[in-house]
Structures are given as C-alpha cells and as structure tokens.
C-alpha cells in the first residue's frame, strides 16, 4: 500500500492509524534516508499507547528506548550501529515478545528481524511530501 503525506501531521496521523492495528509482539521496520520522517511516524504510532510524542526523540546515544506504556513499547534506532554489530545488541529480548517494537534503520539488523514484521518505506517526494509504502499490513 502506497500513500502520499503532505506534512508532519499527516505522517503522524498515518502513524496513529498504523498503531491502532498493532498487537503485542508486532515489529515495525522503518526504512528511509535521513530526515525522511521515520521518527515523526514513530511519534504517531507511540501516541496510540499513551506516550507523549515529545518523549519520542532521536537522542544521539540511545539505541533502545523503552516505554512502560499500556503495552511495553520499544523505539529502536540503529543509525549508529555499525554494519554487522546489531547481533550484539540482544534485540531478541525485545522483538516479538510482550511488547511492540518500532525500528529505525532496520536494514542494519536484517538478520535479527522476524520474517512477519511490518515494513514501512519512506521516501522524499518534494519539500514536505513523503511517499510512504507499507507492506505486511492494510490500514
Ligand atoms: N510529510 C512529512 N512527513 C514527515 N516529516 C516531514 C514531512 N514534511 C516535512 N517533514 C520534516 O522532515 C523531518 C523528518 O525528520 P525525522 O526526524 O522524522 O526523520 P528520520 O527519518 O527519523 O531521520 P533520521 O534518519 O535522522 O532519524 C522533520 O523535520 C519534519 O518536520
Ligand atoms: Mg529518526
């Protein structure tokens, strides 16, 4: 499924719609270059679980941010993880367990990611335009 977002708010709204369909154990993989809107989308997803969007950040040194929401929520950002090093993070403890995981730069942990994960590709399509393609889930 391919959609066009014209603003931050539209991307957040898309995140909310996606979040509403998630259940415990789901893994959402986000792909797209710097500034393509991955973290904006995570804010929308997290809001469904009662997490304030301001608490979702791109902190430089946090790889795994854990939120004790209604459902455990893990925001994982692999940007600073070197190729081949993702296996050392113990991601299996989070992925597919009791909670919901959303992973930015998921291509850096290809081997660790369960096959049935939901995949979202974000691409620039102009200043405030982003093309967003979702596979593994219908909204
Ligand atoms: N339609 C849109 N959807 C999402 N973000 C948008 C949109 N239009 C403009 N933007 C802007 O693009 C930027 C997206 O930043 P964001 O931090 O979400 O990117 P990212 O993909 O997480 O990058 P990084 O790889 O650095 O983590 C923000 O500054 C946001 O305001
Ligand atoms: Mg980000």
CSV table of C-alpha atoms and ligand atoms in Angstrom, one decimal:
chain,number,residue,atom,x,y,z
A,1,UNK,CA,0.0,0.0,0.0
A,2,UNK,CA,1.4,3.4,-1.1
A,3,UNK,CA,0.4,6.7,0.3
A,4,UNK,CA,1.4,10.3,0.0
A,5,UNK,CA,1.9,12.5,3.1
A,6,UNK,CA,1.9,16.3,2.6
A,7,UNK,CA,3.0,17.3,6.2
A,8,UNK,CA,4.4,16.1,9.6
A,9,UNK,CA,0.8,16.0,10.8
A,10,UNK,CA,-0.3,13.7,8.0
A,11,UNK,CA,2.6,11.4,8.8
A,12,UNK,CA,1.7,11.3,12.5
A,13,UNK,CA,-1.9,10.6,11.6
A,14,UNK,CA,-0.8,7.7,9.5
A,15,UNK,CA,1.3,6.5,12.4
A,16,UNK,CA,-1.8,6.6,14.6
A,17,UNK,CA,-3.8,4.5,12.1
A,18,UNK,CA,-1.0,2.0,11.9
A,19,UNK,CA,-0.6,2.0,15.7
A,20,UNK,CA,-4.2,1.2,16.2
A,21,UNK,CA,-3.8,-2.0,14.3
A,22,UNK,CA,-0.8,-3.3,16.2
A,23,UNK,CA,-0.8,-6.0,18.8
A,24,UNK,CA,1.7,-7.4,21.3
A,25,UNK,CA,4.7,-8.9,19.6
A,26,UNK,CA,4.4,-6.9,16.4
A,27,UNK,CA,7.6,-5.5,14.9
A,28,UNK,CA,7.5,-2.4,12.6
A,29,UNK,CA,10.6,-1.8,10.5
A,30,UNK,CA,11.2,1.7,9.1
A,31,UNK,CA,13.4,2.3,6.1
A,32,UNK,CA,14.3,5.7,4.5
A,33,UNK,CA,17.1,8.2,4.4
A,34,UNK,CA,17.9,10.9,7.0
A,35,UNK,CA,15.0,13.2,7.5
A,36,UNK,CA,12.6,11.1,5.6
A,37,UNK,CA,10.2,11.1,8.5
A,38,UNK,CA,10.8,7.9,10.4
A,39,UNK,CA,10.8,9.5,13.9
A,40,UNK,CA,7.7,11.6,13.0
A,41,UNK,CA,5.9,8.4,12.1
A,42,UNK,CA,7.0,6.8,15.4
A,43,UNK,CA,5.5,9.7,17.3
A,44,UNK,CA,2.2,8.9,15.8
A,45,UNK,CA,2.4,5.2,16.5
A,46,UNK,CA,3.5,5.8,20.1
A,47,UNK,CA,0.6,8.2,20.8
A,48,UNK,CA,-1.8,5.3,20.5
A,49,UNK,CA,-0.1,3.7,23.5
A,50,UNK,CA,-0.4,6.8,25.6
A,51,UNK,CA,3.2,8.0,25.0
A,52,UNK,CA,3.6,11.8,24.7
A,53,UNK,CA,5.1,12.5,21.3
A,54,UNK,CA,7.7,14.8,22.9
A,55,UNK,CA,9.1,11.8,24.7
A,56,UNK,CA,10.0,10.2,21.3
A,57,UNK,CA,13.3,11.7,20.2
A,58,UNK,CA,16.3,10.9,18.1
A,59,UNK,CA,18.7,11.0,21.1
A,60,UNK,CA,22.3,10.6,19.9
A,61,UNK,CA,23.3,7.8,22.2
A,62,UNK,CA,20.1,5.9,22.8
A,63,UNK,CA,19.8,2.8,20.7
A,64,UNK,CA,16.9,1.2,22.5
A,65,UNK,CA,14.3,3.5,24.3
A,66,UNK,CA,11.9,1.5,26.4
A,67,UNK,CA,8.5,2.9,27.4
A,68,UNK,CA,6.3,1.4,30.1
A,69,UNK,CA,3.1,2.2,28.4
A,70,UNK,CA,-0.2,0.1,28.4
A,71,UNK,CA,1.8,-2.2,26.2
A,72,UNK,CA,5.6,-2.2,26.5
A,73,UNK,CA,6.8,0.0,23.6
A,74,UNK,CA,10.4,-0.1,22.2
A,75,UNK,CA,11.7,2.6,19.9
A,76,UNK,CA,14.9,1.2,18.4
A,77,UNK,CA,17.2,3.4,16.3
A,78,UNK,CA,20.1,1.6,14.7
A,79,UNK,CA,21.5,4.6,12.9
A,80,UNK,CA,24.7,4.5,14.9
A,81,UNK,CA,25.1,0.7,14.9
A,82,UNK,CA,27.9,-0.4,12.6
A,83,UNK,CA,27.2,-3.0,10.0
A,84,UNK,CA,27.3,-6.5,11.4
A,85,UNK,CA,27.1,-5.3,15.0
A,86,UNK,CA,23.4,-5.4,15.5
A,87,UNK,CA,23.7,-9.1,16.6
A,88,UNK,CA,25.4,-7.8,19.8
A,89,UNK,CA,22.5,-5.7,21.0
A,90,UNK,CA,20.3,-8.5,22.3
A,91,UNK,CA,17.4,-7.4,20.2
A,92,UNK,CA,15.8,-10.8,20.5
A,93,UNK,CA,14.8,-9.8,24.1
A,94,UNK,CA,12.5,-7.2,22.7
A,95,UNK,CA,11.4,-8.3,19.3
A,96,UNK,CA,8.3,-10.4,19.2
A,97,UNK,CA,7.9,-10.6,23.0
A,98,UNK,CA,5.2,-9.0,25.0
A,99,UNK,CA,5.6,-5.6,23.6
A,100,UNK,CA,5.6,-3.6,20.4
A,101,UNK,CA,8.9,-2.7,18.6
A,102,UNK,CA,9.4,0.0,16.0
A,103,UNK,CA,12.9,0.1,14.4
A,104,UNK,CA,14.5,2.9,12.5
A,105,UNK,CA,17.3,1.9,10.1
A,106,UNK,CA,16.0,-1.6,10.3
A,107,UNK,CA,18.3,-2.7,7.4
A,108,UNK,CA,21.2,-2.7,9.9
A,109,UNK,CA,19.7,-5.6,11.7
A,110,UNK,CA,18.3,-7.6,8.8
A,111,UNK,CA,19.3,-10.9,10.4
A,112,UNK,CA,17.6,-10.2,13.8
A,113,UNK,CA,14.3,-9.2,12.4
A,114,UNK,CA,11.4,-11.7,12.4
A,115,UNK,CA,10.1,-12.5,9.0
A,116,UNK,CA,6.5,-11.5,9.7
A,117,UNK,CA,7.4,-7.9,10.5
A,118,UNK,CA,5.5,-4.9,9.1
A,119,UNK,CA,7.7,-2.8,6.8
A,120,UNK,CA,7.4,0.9,6.0
A,121,UNK,CA,9.5,2.6,3.4
A,122,UNK,CA,9.6,6.5,3.5
A,123,UNK,CA,10.8,8.5,0.5
A,124,UNK,CA,11.2,12.2,-0.2
A,125,UNK,CA,8.7,13.4,-2.8
A,126,UNK,CA,9.3,17.2,-2.5
A,127,UNK,CA,9.8,19.6,0.4
A,128,UNK,CA,7.1,18.4,2.7
A,129,UNK,CA,5.9,15.5,0.6
A,130,UNK,CA,6.8,11.9,1.5
A,131,UNK,CA,5.8,8.8,-0.2
A,132,UNK,CA,5.1,6.1,2.4
A,133,UNK,CA,4.8,2.5,1.4
A,134,UNK,CA,3.5,-0.1,3.9
A,135,UNK,CA,3.9,-3.9,3.5
A,136,UNK,CA,2.6,-6.5,5.8
A,137,UNK,CA,-0.4,-4.5,7.0
A,138,UNK,CA,-3.5,-2.9,5.5
A,139,UNK,CA,-4.7,0.3,7.0
B,1,LIG,N1,5.3,14.8,5.1
B,1,LIG,C1,6.2,14.8,6.1
B,1,LIG,N2,6.3,13.7,6.9
B,1,LIG,C2,7.2,13.7,7.9
B,1,LIG,N3,8.2,14.6,8.1
B,1,LIG,C3,8.1,15.7,7.3
B,1,LIG,C4,7.2,15.8,6.3
B,1,LIG,N4,7.4,17.0,5.7
B,1,LIG,C5,8.4,17.6,6.3
B,1,LIG,N5,8.9,16.8,7.3
B,1,LIG,C6,10.1,17.1,8.1
B,1,LIG,O1,11.1,16.2,7.8
B,1,LIG,C7,11.8,15.9,9.0
B,1,LIG,C8,11.7,14.4,9.3
B,1,LIG,O2,12.5,14.2,10.4
B,1,LIG,P1,12.6,12.8,11.2
B,1,LIG,O3,13.5,13.0,12.4
B,1,LIG,O4,11.3,12.2,11.4
B,1,LIG,O5,13.4,11.9,10.1
B,1,LIG,P2,14.1,10.5,10.3
B,1,LIG,O6,13.7,9.7,9.1
B,1,LIG,O7,13.7,9.9,11.6
B,1,LIG,O8,15.6,10.8,10.2
B,1,LIG,P3,16.9,10.1,10.9
B,1,LIG,O9,17.3,9.0,10.0
B,1,LIG,O10,17.9,11.2,11.1
B,1,LIG,O11,16.4,9.5,12.2
B,1,LIG,C9,11.2,16.7,10.1
B,1,LIG,O12,12.0,17.9,10.2
B,1,LIG,C10,9.9,17.0,9.6
B,1,LIG,O13,9.3,18.2,10.1
B,2,LIG,MG1,14.8,9.3,13.3
